[in-house]
Amino acid sequence: MNEKDHYFLLYLARNIGFHGTMETSTGKIAKGLDISQQTVSRKLLEFAEEGLIIRSVTSTGMKLALAEKSREKLRTLYGELQTLFGKQLTLSGILKDGLGEGRFYMSQEQYKKQFQSFLGFVPYQGTLNISVDKDAAVAFVATKKQLYITGFSTKERTFGGLKCYSVLIAKKIPGAVIVPDRTAHTLETIELIAAVNLREMLELENGKKITVQ
Amino acid sequence: MNEKDHYFLLYLARNIGFHGTMETSTGKIAKGLDISQQTVSRKLLEFAEEGLIIRSVTSTGMKLALAEKSREKLRTLYGELQTLFGKQLTLSGILKDGLGEGRFYMSQEQYKKQFQSFLGFVPYQGTLNISVDKDAAVAFVATKKQLYITGFSTKERTFGGLKCYSVLIAKKIPGAVIVPDRTAHTLETIELIAAVNLREMLELENGKKITVQ
DNA sequence: ATTACTAGGTTCCGAGTAA
DNA sequence: TTTACTCGGAACCTAGTAA
C-alpha cells in the first residue's frame, strides 16, 4: 500500500465509521473525493486485495467495512500527529493586577452563552491577568485549537470578539486563555478564565507564579 | 499542493520541530523518507513556492523552517483524525457485585504508584464491576489509549500486569477501566476505578446502570 | 443503475550529471 | 561535498465502454 492512500482511507473511515458498514457506490465516493469513478473502483479493489477493507458488490452498489489493518494504520497516523501536537507545552507567568474590566466582560450574557457552548462552562465573573514571555505565549497558543467568540452590541456599547484557547490551569482546573481582538496588551499578558474563582481556589496573590498547559 | 504531500510535511515537522529551524540537506531527508535526493529537492522547491516552508540554501546543505500554512494543514489533518477517534464513545452497563478482590489489589503500593503516574490519581481502594456488552466493550477500549501497569512480586505472591484506559464515569468523575492480564471475566465485565468511592459518590446499588465515556 | 476493463494521456520519480 | 536540471520510464488517472 502506498502510504499516501491514507487520505482515501480517512475519507472512508469518516463515512463508513470506524467499526460500521455502509452501503455506497464507487460513484458516490468519487464525488466525495473529487476523483473519477474508475479510480475509486481500482483503489477499492487494491485495498480489498491488501486486506484493508471488506468489500461486497451488491445490485445497487457495494457494501464496505474497514478491516482491522486500516484501523491500525489510521491509529498510527493519529499517534504521529499526537506526538507532534501533544507535547503538552506549558506556559508560566506571574499573576498581576487586572483592570477590573474582565469582570464586566464576563458578566455579559452573550459572552456567557458562547463560553458555555465552546468551552463547556460558564466562566466565573473575573479574569486573571498573567505576565508571560511573549514568544513563549505565541508558541503556546499556536499549538492550541483556536475558538472564536463573536462580538455583539448592546444599546450602550459594542463588545468585540475574542479568541480563546482551552487550557488546564495549575495542573488541575480546566479553563481558557482569552485574547480579545482589541486589547491593550499584546501577548505579554494573557487573561485566564475558569468556571471557578481562581484567586480563591489557588490561593493566589499578585506576584505568584501560575502554569497552564 | 497535492494533499498527499502531507506525509512529507509531517516528516519535516517531526524533524524540524513545529516552530524551530533546522540545518539539513536534501540527501538526509531523502534517506529518512526513503526516496531520492532529486525528489526531495524538487518537493522542497515546490513547498517553498507554495509558502509551506521557508528555505535557504547554505554551503553545507539547507536551512528549513515550517511556515504557518503548513502548521495549519497539519492541524487540519489532526483535527480530522480527532473527530474520527474522538467521537466520545460511551459504554453502559449494569453494576454487579465484585469479588472483593479489587480492594486487595488496589491496596498494593506498587500498583498505587503506577496509577498515580499514569492516571494522575491514586485509586480509591475498591473497584466497581460492570456487566457490559462484550463487543461494545471491545470497540470502546479500541478507541482509547492503552496504558500498561506492570506486575510485580512480593514475598507472599505475584501480582500480574494490567491494561488500563482513562475514562469519565457518569459524565463527571475521572477514572479508568482496568483489564488485568489474567482475569476471570472477559470483557463481559469491566472494572472501574476512580480516586473516590464511586458507590457512595454516585449513590449506586447493584443493578443500577452506569455509563462511561 | 451499477462495477470494472482497456487504452491513452498526464504526472511523478529518480539516474545521470552540471554547477 | 552540496542543489537542482534533463529526460526516459514507471505509476497513475480517467474517458469510453462492456457486462
Tab-separated table of C-alpha atoms (C1' of nucleotides) in Angstrom:
chain	number	residue	atom	x	y	z
A	1	MET	CA	0.000	0.000	0.000
A	2	ASN	CA	1.128	3.441	-0.902
A	3	GLU	CA	1.133	5.349	2.334
A	4	LYS	CA	-0.332	8.331	0.568
A	5	ASP	CA	-3.546	6.413	0.223
A	6	HIS	CA	-4.161	7.124	3.877
A	7	TYR	CA	-6.280	10.005	2.705
A	8	PHE	CA	-8.555	7.747	0.814
A	9	LEU	CA	-8.778	5.598	3.905
A	10	LEU	CA	-9.511	8.571	6.109
A	11	TYR	CA	-12.387	9.519	3.877
A	12	LEU	CA	-13.781	6.005	4.006
A	13	ALA	CA	-13.384	5.847	7.776
A	14	ARG	CA	-15.264	9.069	8.222
A	15	ASN	CA	-18.150	7.883	6.099
A	16	ILE	CA	-18.296	4.224	6.934
A	17	GLY	CA	-17.459	4.715	10.566
A	18	PHE	CA	-14.632	3.076	12.420
A	19	HIS	CA	-16.458	-0.154	13.035
A	20	GLY	CA	-19.621	0.128	10.958
A	21	THR	CA	-20.517	-0.952	7.457
A	22	MET	CA	-22.022	1.135	4.717
A	23	GLU	CA	-23.980	0.776	1.513
A	24	THR	CA	-22.418	3.096	-1.017
A	25	SER	CA	-21.121	3.127	-4.582
A	26	THR	CA	-17.904	3.958	-6.382
A	27	GLY	CA	-19.675	6.917	-7.972
A	28	LYS	CA	-20.647	8.469	-4.645
A	29	ILE	CA	-17.180	8.070	-3.209
A	30	ALA	CA	-15.728	9.511	-6.409
A	31	LYS	CA	-17.860	12.597	-5.984
A	32	GLY	CA	-16.881	12.956	-2.341
A	33	LEU	CA	-13.178	12.748	-3.104
A	34	ASP	CA	-13.468	14.584	-6.415
A	35	ILE	CA	-11.786	11.855	-8.433
A	36	SER	CA	-13.128	9.551	-11.109
A	37	GLN	CA	-15.385	6.598	-10.518
A	38	GLN	CA	-12.800	4.428	-12.234
A	39	THR	CA	-10.075	5.371	-9.824
A	40	VAL	CA	-12.314	4.625	-6.871
A	41	SER	CA	-13.149	1.237	-8.338
A	42	ARG	CA	-9.488	0.424	-8.850
A	43	LYS	CA	-8.432	1.667	-5.412
A	44	LEU	CA	-11.129	-0.265	-3.616
A	45	LEU	CA	-10.059	-3.426	-5.401
A	46	GLU	CA	-6.466	-2.780	-4.345
A	47	PHE	CA	-7.468	-2.059	-0.756
A	48	ALA	CA	-9.527	-5.237	-0.550
A	49	GLU	CA	-6.621	-7.171	-2.033
A	50	GLU	CA	-4.360	-5.854	0.718
A	51	GLY	CA	-6.839	-6.668	3.450
A	52	LEU	CA	-7.561	-3.058	4.300
A	53	ILE	CA	-11.264	-3.180	3.653
A	54	ILE	CA	-14.011	-5.746	3.355
A	55	ARG	CA	-15.974	-5.278	0.194
A	56	SER	CA	-19.003	-6.900	-1.409
A	57	VAL	CA	-20.666	-5.834	-4.615
A	58	THR	CA	-24.452	-5.593	-4.442
A	59	SER	CA	-27.056	-4.932	-7.094
A	60	THR	CA	-27.229	-1.235	-6.206
A	61	GLY	CA	-23.556	-0.575	-5.477
A	62	MET	CA	-21.384	-2.038	-2.768
A	63	LYS	CA	-21.146	-2.654	0.914
A	64	LEU	CA	-17.981	-1.583	2.664
A	65	ALA	CA	-16.389	-2.023	6.057
A	66	LEU	CA	-12.937	-1.132	7.315
A	67	ALA	CA	-10.716	-4.045	8.240
A	68	GLU	CA	-8.571	-4.009	11.361
A	69	LYS	CA	-5.491	-3.347	9.270
A	70	SER	CA	-6.722	0.053	8.139
A	71	ARG	CA	-7.860	0.986	11.638
A	72	GLU	CA	-4.319	0.223	12.702
A	73	LYS	CA	-2.896	2.471	10.006
A	74	LEU	CA	-5.121	5.368	10.962
A	75	ARG	CA	-4.255	4.932	14.606
A	76	THR	CA	-0.570	5.087	13.725
A	77	LEU	CA	-1.038	8.277	11.757
A	78	TYR	CA	-3.055	9.738	14.595
A	79	GLY	CA	-0.350	8.762	17.055
A	80	GLU	CA	2.291	10.511	14.985
A	81	LEU	CA	0.306	13.691	14.935
A	82	GLN	CA	-0.351	13.391	18.623
A	83	THR	CA	3.323	13.263	19.417
A	84	LEU	CA	3.718	16.323	17.236
A	85	PHE	CA	0.905	18.305	18.828
A	86	GLY	CA	0.602	16.501	22.106
A	87	LYS	CA	3.883	17.702	23.526
A	88	GLN	CA	1.943	19.277	26.330
A	89	LEU	CA	3.523	22.667	26.176
A	90	THR	CA	3.250	24.633	29.350
A	91	LEU	CA	3.259	28.364	29.793
A	92	SER	CA	4.190	30.038	33.034
A	93	GLY	CA	3.783	33.584	34.181
A	94	ILE	CA	3.317	35.917	37.101
A	95	LEU	CA	-0.067	36.982	38.389
A	96	LYS	CA	-0.618	40.703	38.237
A	97	ASP	CA	-3.412	43.121	38.955
A	98	GLY	CA	-6.172	43.190	36.412
A	99	LEU	CA	-8.082	46.277	35.415
A	100	GLY	CA	-11.353	45.015	36.746
A	101	GLU	CA	-12.590	45.123	33.198
A	102	GLY	CA	-12.615	41.366	32.840
A	103	ARG	CA	-15.342	41.144	35.443
A	104	PHE	CA	-17.564	43.428	33.403
A	105	TYR	CA	-16.993	41.492	30.202
A	106	MET	CA	-17.614	38.142	31.775
A	107	SER	CA	-20.954	39.336	33.107
A	108	GLN	CA	-22.375	39.798	29.598
A	109	GLU	CA	-24.967	37.178	28.764
A	110	GLN	CA	-23.952	36.874	25.115
A	111	TYR	CA	-20.361	36.075	26.051
A	112	LYS	CA	-21.514	33.643	28.714
A	113	LYS	CA	-23.653	31.681	26.275
A	114	GLN	CA	-20.808	31.305	23.834
A	115	PHE	CA	-18.343	30.269	26.504
A	116	GLN	CA	-20.802	27.645	27.678
A	117	SER	CA	-21.133	26.168	24.208
A	118	PHE	CA	-17.463	26.416	23.201
A	119	LEU	CA	-15.777	25.592	26.473
A	120	GLY	CA	-18.445	23.682	28.333
A	121	PHE	CA	-18.545	26.023	31.287
A	122	VAL	CA	-19.747	29.473	32.223
A	123	PRO	CA	-16.757	31.493	33.419
A	124	TYR	CA	-16.526	32.876	36.901
A	125	GLN	CA	-17.010	36.630	36.609
A	126	GLY	CA	-13.470	37.823	36.661
A	127	THR	CA	-10.281	37.183	34.769
A	128	LEU	CA	-6.758	36.523	35.901
A	129	ASN	CA	-4.032	38.567	34.232
A	130	ILE	CA	-0.712	36.804	33.880
A	131	SER	CA	2.556	38.341	32.703
A	132	VAL	CA	4.291	35.914	30.363
A	133	ASP	CA	7.114	35.795	27.886
A	134	LYS	CA	5.596	36.979	24.631
A	135	ASP	CA	7.331	34.494	22.345
A	136	ALA	CA	6.500	31.610	24.639
A	137	ALA	CA	2.887	32.709	24.659
A	138	VAL	CA	2.743	32.910	20.876
A	139	ALA	CA	4.248	29.436	20.558
A	140	PHE	CA	1.880	28.142	23.204
A	141	VAL	CA	-1.343	29.294	21.627
A	142	ALA	CA	-0.102	28.115	18.227
A	143	THR	CA	-0.416	24.528	19.404
A	144	LYS	CA	-3.934	25.055	20.680
A	145	LYS	CA	-7.158	24.919	18.792
A	146	GLN	CA	-8.447	28.417	18.375
A	147	LEU	CA	-12.070	29.030	19.340
A	148	TYR	CA	-13.661	32.265	18.310
A	149	ILE	CA	-16.186	34.117	20.439
A	150	THR	CA	-18.015	36.676	18.324
A	151	GLY	CA	-18.656	40.212	19.444
A	152	PHE	CA	-22.036	41.941	19.758
A	153	SER	CA	-23.624	45.283	20.532
A	154	THR	CA	-25.961	46.476	23.259
A	155	LYS	CA	-27.818	49.767	23.373
A	156	GLU	CA	-24.951	51.246	25.343
A	157	ARG	CA	-21.849	49.937	23.624
A	158	THR	CA	-20.071	47.413	21.437
A	159	PHE	CA	-18.312	44.311	22.684
A	160	GLY	CA	-15.543	42.957	20.459
A	161	GLY	CA	-14.837	39.368	19.523
A	162	LEU	CA	-12.165	37.311	21.237
A	163	LYS	CA	-10.012	34.301	20.544
A	164	CYS	CA	-9.947	31.655	23.169
A	165	TYR	CA	-7.903	28.534	23.855
A	166	SER	CA	-8.882	25.733	26.182
A	167	VAL	CA	-6.198	25.030	28.805
A	168	LEU	CA	-5.582	23.340	32.140
A	169	ILE	CA	-4.638	25.776	34.875
A	170	ALA	CA	-2.201	24.825	37.640
A	171	LYS	CA	-2.468	21.192	36.544
A	172	LYS	CA	-5.990	20.820	37.777
A	173	ILE	CA	-8.532	23.441	36.805
A	174	PRO	CA	-9.984	23.451	33.285
A	175	GLY	CA	-10.097	26.968	31.934
A	176	ALA	CA	-9.204	29.062	28.934
A	177	VAL	CA	-6.812	31.725	27.727
A	178	ILE	CA	-8.752	34.575	26.132
A	179	VAL	CA	-7.301	37.100	23.701
A	180	PRO	CA	-9.662	39.987	22.878
A	181	ASP	CA	-9.468	41.231	19.302
A	182	ARG	CA	-8.889	44.728	20.560
A	183	THR	CA	-6.705	44.529	23.595
A	184	ALA	CA	-4.465	46.931	25.423
A	185	HIS	CA	-1.767	44.354	25.989
A	186	THR	CA	-0.194	42.104	23.360
A	187	LEU	CA	0.639	38.569	24.376
A	188	GLU	CA	2.935	39.921	27.065
A	189	THR	CA	-0.102	39.451	29.230
A	190	ILE	CA	-2.641	36.672	28.922
A	191	GLU	CA	-6.052	36.528	30.512
A	192	LEU	CA	-7.315	33.369	32.140
A	193	ILE	CA	-10.868	32.379	32.841
A	194	ALA	CA	-12.362	29.320	34.542
A	195	ALA	CA	-15.644	28.171	35.985
A	196	VAL	CA	-14.405	28.928	39.483
A	197	ASN	CA	-12.797	31.825	41.300
A	198	LEU	CA	-9.167	31.075	40.513
A	199	ARG	CA	-7.767	33.515	43.037
A	200	GLU	CA	-9.529	31.697	45.819
A	201	MET	CA	-9.139	28.165	44.532
A	202	LEU	CA	-5.415	28.511	44.033
A	203	GLU	CA	-4.880	30.832	46.985
A	204	LEU	CA	-3.225	33.314	44.724
A	205	GLU	CA	-1.915	36.751	45.323
A	206	ASN	CA	-0.225	39.168	42.956
A	207	GLY	CA	3.289	38.133	42.072
A	208	LYS	CA	2.628	34.429	42.361
A	209	LYS	CA	3.609	32.064	39.572
A	210	ILE	CA	0.965	30.210	37.557
A	211	THR	CA	1.359	27.489	34.953
A	212	VAL	CA	-1.091	26.472	32.263
A	213	GLN	CA	-0.928	23.570	29.838
B	1	MET	CA	-0.267	21.389	-3.234
B	2	ASN	CA	-1.167	17.778	-3.583
B	3	GLU	CA	-2.836	16.881	-0.343
B	4	LYS	CA	-0.959	13.615	-0.311
B	5	ASP	CA	2.206	15.546	0.382
B	6	HIS	CA	1.061	15.902	3.949
B	7	TYR	CA	3.270	12.973	4.735
B	8	PHE	CA	6.312	14.763	3.559
B	9	LEU	CA	5.249	17.693	5.683
B	10	LEU	CA	4.690	15.501	8.710
B	11	TYR	CA	8.200	14.176	8.384
B	12	LEU	CA	9.603	17.677	8.168
B	13	ALA	CA	7.547	18.829	11.138
B	14	ARG	CA	8.801	15.983	13.256
B	15	ASN	CA	12.408	16.736	12.433
B	16	ILE	CA	12.412	20.480	12.195
B	17	GLY	CA	10.002	20.944	15.037
B	18	PHE	CA	6.771	22.834	14.831
B	19	HIS	CA	8.358	26.219	15.276
B	20	GLY	CA	12.066	25.571	15.066
B	21	THR	CA	14.517	25.711	12.205
B	22	MET	CA	16.962	23.039	11.139
B	23	GLU	CA	20.150	22.644	9.200
B	24	THR	CA	19.758	19.618	6.987
B	25	SER	CA	20.222	18.516	3.384
B	26	THR	CA	18.101	17.017	0.636
B	27	GLY	CA	20.178	13.853	0.922
B	28	LYS	CA	19.435	13.366	4.601
B	29	ILE	CA	15.737	13.910	4.140
B	30	ALA	CA	15.777	11.553	1.174
B	31	LYS	CA	17.265	8.844	3.341
B	32	GLY	CA	14.730	9.451	6.077
B	33	LEU	CA	11.800	9.198	3.707
B	34	ASP	CA	13.413	6.529	1.535
B	35	ILE	CA	13.011	8.485	-1.672
B	36	SER	CA	15.565	10.045	-3.993
B	37	GLN	CA	17.525	13.184	-3.304
B	38	GLN	CA	16.160	14.600	-6.544
B	39	THR	CA	12.580	14.202	-5.458
B	40	VAL	CA	13.291	15.869	-2.136
B	41	SER	CA	14.958	18.762	-3.917
B	42	ARG	CA	12.001	19.160	-6.250
B	43	LYS	CA	9.407	18.863	-3.473
B	44	LEU	CA	11.134	21.375	-1.246
B	45	LEU	CA	11.208	23.851	-4.112
B	46	GLU	CA	7.507	23.284	-4.679
B	47	PHE	CA	6.721	23.653	-0.986
B	48	ALA	CA	8.666	26.886	-0.747
B	49	GLU	CA	6.880	28.126	-3.857
B	50	GLU	CA	3.547	27.485	-2.193
B	51	GLY	CA	4.570	29.170	1.018
B	52	LEU	CA	4.574	25.990	3.054
B	53	ILE	CA	8.159	26.174	4.167
B	54	ILE	CA	10.918	28.742	4.453
B	55	ARG	CA	14.065	27.551	2.778
B	56	SER	CA	17.563	28.858	2.350
B	57	VAL	CA	20.442	27.071	0.674
B	58	THR	CA	23.700	27.112	2.601
B	59	SER	CA	27.179	25.916	1.714
B	60	THR	CA	26.664	22.628	3.547
B	61	GLY	CA	23.028	21.984	2.683
B	62	MET	CA	19.997	23.982	3.637
B	63	LYS	CA	18.159	25.578	6.490
B	64	LEU	CA	14.479	24.820	6.828
B	65	ALA	CA	11.552	26.070	8.859
B	66	LEU	CA	7.859	25.343	8.601
B	67	ALA	CA	5.655	28.242	7.575
B	68	GLU	CA	2.328	28.924	9.220
B	69	LYS	CA	0.496	27.490	6.240
B	70	SER	CA	1.887	24.017	6.774
B	71	ARG	CA	1.218	24.157	10.504
B	72	GLU	CA	-2.358	24.905	9.560
B	73	LYS	CA	-2.507	21.922	7.242
B	74	LEU	CA	-1.178	19.570	9.878
B	75	ARG	CA	-3.616	20.930	12.403
B	76	THR	CA	-6.460	20.262	9.989
B	77	LEU	CA	-5.347	16.707	9.416
B	78	TYR	CA	-5.010	16.205	13.150
B	79	GLY	CA	-8.472	17.625	13.663
B	80	GLU	CA	-9.948	15.218	11.162
B	81	LEU	CA	-8.396	12.277	12.903
B	82	GLN	CA	-9.535	13.606	16.229
B	83	THR	CA	-13.145	13.697	15.129
B	84	LEU	CA	-12.688	10.161	13.901
B	85	PHE	CA	-11.161	8.850	17.104
B	86	GLY	CA	-12.577	11.381	19.442
B	87	LYS	CA	-16.209	10.525	18.856
B	88	GLN	CA	-16.667	10.149	22.557
B	89	LEU	CA	-17.918	6.634	22.532
B	90	THR	CA	-19.854	5.714	25.607
B	91	LEU	CA	-20.188	2.339	27.204
B	92	SER	CA	-23.038	1.456	29.515
B	93	GLY	CA	-23.506	-1.462	31.829
B	94	ILE	CA	-25.092	-2.741	34.986
B	95	LEU	CA	-23.378	-2.633	38.355
B	96	LYS	CA	-22.868	-6.021	39.900
B	97	ASP	CA	-21.236	-7.445	42.968
B	98	GLY	CA	-17.495	-7.562	42.875
B	99	LEU	CA	-15.428	-10.291	44.439
B	100	GLY	CA	-13.828	-8.040	46.976
B	101	GLU	CA	-10.570	-8.809	45.263
B	102	GLY	CA	-10.272	-5.396	43.709
B	103	ARG	CA	-9.931	-3.847	47.135
B	104	PHE	CA	-6.937	-6.045	47.889
B	105	TYR	CA	-5.236	-5.232	44.603
B	106	MET	CA	-5.769	-1.525	44.911
B	107	SER	CA	-4.140	-1.509	48.319
B	108	GLN	CA	-0.778	-2.574	46.876
B	109	GLU	CA	1.752	0.257	46.955
B	110	GLN	CA	3.358	-0.685	43.660
B	111	TYR	CA	0.054	-0.513	41.821
B	112	LYS	CA	-0.820	2.751	43.555
B	113	LYS	CA	2.405	4.402	42.465
B	114	GLN	CA	1.871	3.466	38.843
B	115	PHE	CA	-1.737	4.590	38.856
B	116	GLN	CA	-0.616	7.906	40.252
B	117	SER	CA	1.901	8.424	37.493
B	118	PHE	CA	-0.220	7.085	34.616
B	119	LEU	CA	-3.637	8.376	35.583
B	120	GLY	CA	-2.811	11.275	37.855
B	121	PHE	CA	-4.678	9.895	40.842
B	122	VAL	CA	-4.410	7.183	43.460
B	123	PRO	CA	-7.476	4.963	43.173
B	124	TYR	CA	-9.935	4.525	45.978
B	125	GLN	CA	-9.399	1.061	47.391
B	126	GLY	CA	-12.126	-0.836	45.675
B	127	THR	CA	-13.293	-1.497	42.160
B	128	LEU	CA	-16.687	-1.372	40.547
B	129	ASN	CA	-17.670	-4.345	38.415
B	130	ILE	CA	-19.936	-3.546	35.500
B	131	SER	CA	-21.651	-6.031	33.204
B	132	VAL	CA	-21.421	-4.783	29.635
B	133	ASP	CA	-21.913	-5.981	26.108
B	134	LYS	CA	-18.664	-7.652	25.175
B	135	ASP	CA	-18.461	-6.337	21.604
B	136	ALA	CA	-19.303	-2.812	22.703
B	137	ALA	CA	-16.576	-3.021	25.319
B	138	VAL	CA	-14.012	-4.217	22.813
B	139	ALA	CA	-14.930	-1.384	20.429
B	140	PHE	CA	-14.826	1.072	23.295
B	141	VAL	CA	-11.354	0.274	24.535
B	142	ALA	CA	-10.107	0.157	20.935
B	143	THR	CA	-10.553	3.917	20.708
B	144	LYS	CA	-8.747	4.565	23.968
B	145	LYS	CA	-5.079	4.920	24.604
B	146	GLN	CA	-3.843	1.836	26.365
B	147	LEU	CA	-1.783	2.370	29.497
B	148	TYR	CA	0.079	-0.572	30.907
B	149	ILE	CA	0.573	-1.158	34.606
B	150	THR	CA	3.320	-3.698	35.134
B	151	GLY	CA	3.048	-6.563	37.573
B	152	PHE	CA	5.393	-7.294	40.487
B	153	SER	CA	6.062	-9.848	43.192
B	154	THR	CA	6.043	-9.682	46.966
B	155	LYS	CA	7.337	-12.338	49.360
B	156	GLU	CA	3.864	-13.825	49.522
B	157	ARG	CA	2.663	-13.769	45.949
B	158	THR	CA	2.765	-12.429	42.408
B	159	PHE	CA	0.651	-9.582	41.100
B	160	GLY	CA	0.012	-9.561	37.363
B	161	GLY	CA	0.110	-6.614	34.989
B	162	LEU	CA	-2.992	-4.838	33.811
B	163	LYS	CA	-4.157	-2.727	30.946
B	164	CYS	CA	-5.901	0.452	31.801
B	165	TYR	CA	-7.876	3.096	29.918
B	166	SER	CA	-8.628	6.559	31.188
B	167	VAL	CA	-12.381	7.325	31.145
B	168	LEU	CA	-15.003	9.671	32.526
B	169	ILE	CA	-17.534	7.928	34.742
B	170	ALA	CA	-21.177	9.027	34.837
B	171	LYS	CA	-20.224	12.206	32.957
B	172	LYS	CA	-18.348	13.671	35.871
B	173	ILE	CA	-15.817	11.514	37.656
B	174	PRO	CA	-12.416	10.871	36.066
B	175	GLY	CA	-11.488	7.239	36.421
B	176	ALA	CA	-10.229	4.266	34.489
B	177	VAL	CA	-11.244	0.903	33.116
B	178	ILE	CA	-8.767	-1.745	34.184
B	179	VAL	CA	-8.287	-5.087	32.489
B	180	PRO	CA	-5.988	-7.449	34.389
B	181	ASP	CA	-3.806	-9.637	32.194
B	182	ARG	CA	-5.106	-12.691	33.973
B	183	THR	CA	-8.731	-12.196	34.710
B	184	ALA	CA	-11.656	-14.466	35.465
B	185	HIS	CA	-14.023	-12.496	33.275
B	186	THR	CA	-13.509	-11.473	29.655
B	187	LEU	CA	-14.774	-8.068	28.604
B	188	GLU	CA	-18.297	-9.130	29.557
B	189	THR	CA	-17.383	-7.416	32.796
B	190	ILE	CA	-15.238	-4.341	33.147
B	191	GLU	CA	-13.676	-2.992	36.311
B	192	LEU	CA	-13.762	0.683	37.115
B	193	ILE	CA	-11.536	2.629	39.451
B	194	ALA	CA	-11.504	6.277	40.476
B	195	ALA	CA	-9.962	8.492	43.117
B	196	VAL	CA	-13.171	8.425	45.094
B	197	ASN	CA	-15.597	5.860	46.417
B	198	LEU	CA	-17.835	5.534	43.371
B	199	ARG	CA	-20.558	3.597	45.143
B	200	GLU	CA	-21.037	6.450	47.562
B	201	MET	CA	-20.470	9.337	45.165
B	202	LEU	CA	-22.963	8.032	42.649
B	203	GLU	CA	-25.304	6.524	45.214
B	204	LEU	CA	-25.098	3.223	43.481
B	205	GLU	CA	-26.517	-0.139	44.307
B	206	ASN	CA	-26.276	-3.394	42.449
B	207	GLY	CA	-28.345	-3.455	39.270
B	208	LYS	CA	-28.003	0.244	38.573
B	209	LYS	CA	-26.876	1.466	35.176
B	210	ILE	CA	-23.555	3.248	34.735
B	211	THR	CA	-22.128	4.993	31.692
B	212	VAL	CA	-18.501	5.758	30.948
B	213	GLN	CA	-17.012	7.794	28.119
C	1	DA	C1'	-28.371	1.871	-12.217
C	2	DT	C1'	-24.128	-0.417	-11.092
C	3	DT	C1'	-18.640	-2.384	-11.422
C	4	DA	C1'	-14.527	-2.561	-13.685
C	5	DC	C1'	-11.687	-3.477	-18.131
C	6	DT	C1'	-8.846	-1.177	-21.830
C	7	DA	C1'	-6.378	2.475	-23.832
C	8	DG	C1'	-4.236	6.685	-23.941
C	9	DG	C1'	-2.632	10.775	-21.641
C	10	DT	C1'	-0.645	13.050	-17.650
C	11	DT	C1'	2.040	13.182	-13.629
C	12	DC	C1'	5.669	11.711	-10.965
C	13	DC	C1'	10.065	9.623	-9.886
C	14	DG	C1'	14.937	9.043	-9.930
C	15	DA	C1'	19.581	8.112	-12.568
C	16	DG	C1'	22.842	10.919	-14.632
C	17	DT	C1'	25.133	14.966	-14.230
C	18	DA	C1'	26.242	20.259	-14.345
C	19	DA	C1'	27.411	23.914	-11.384
D	1	DT	C1'	30.509	17.646	-0.598
D	2	DT	C1'	26.122	20.367	-1.927
D	3	DT	C1'	21.473	21.707	-5.091
D	4	DA	C1'	18.822	21.029	-8.886
D	5	DC	C1'	18.322	20.384	-14.184
D	6	DT	C1'	17.195	16.946	-18.042
D	7	DC	C1'	14.965	13.092	-19.606
D	8	DG	C1'	13.392	8.316	-20.007
D	9	DG	C1'	10.452	5.231	-17.845
D	10	DA	C1'	7.165	3.928	-14.282
D	11	DA	C1'	2.979	4.900	-11.966
D	12	DC	C1'	-1.277	6.808	-12.057
D	13	DC	C1'	-5.600	8.782	-13.672
D	14	DT	C1'	-9.764	8.979	-16.384
D	15	DA	C1'	-12.809	8.693	-20.818
D	16	DG	C1'	-15.025	5.171	-23.146
D	17	DT	C1'	-17.471	1.234	-22.717
D	18	DA	C1'	-18.718	-3.938	-21.788
D	19	DA	C1'	-21.194	-6.676	-18.692
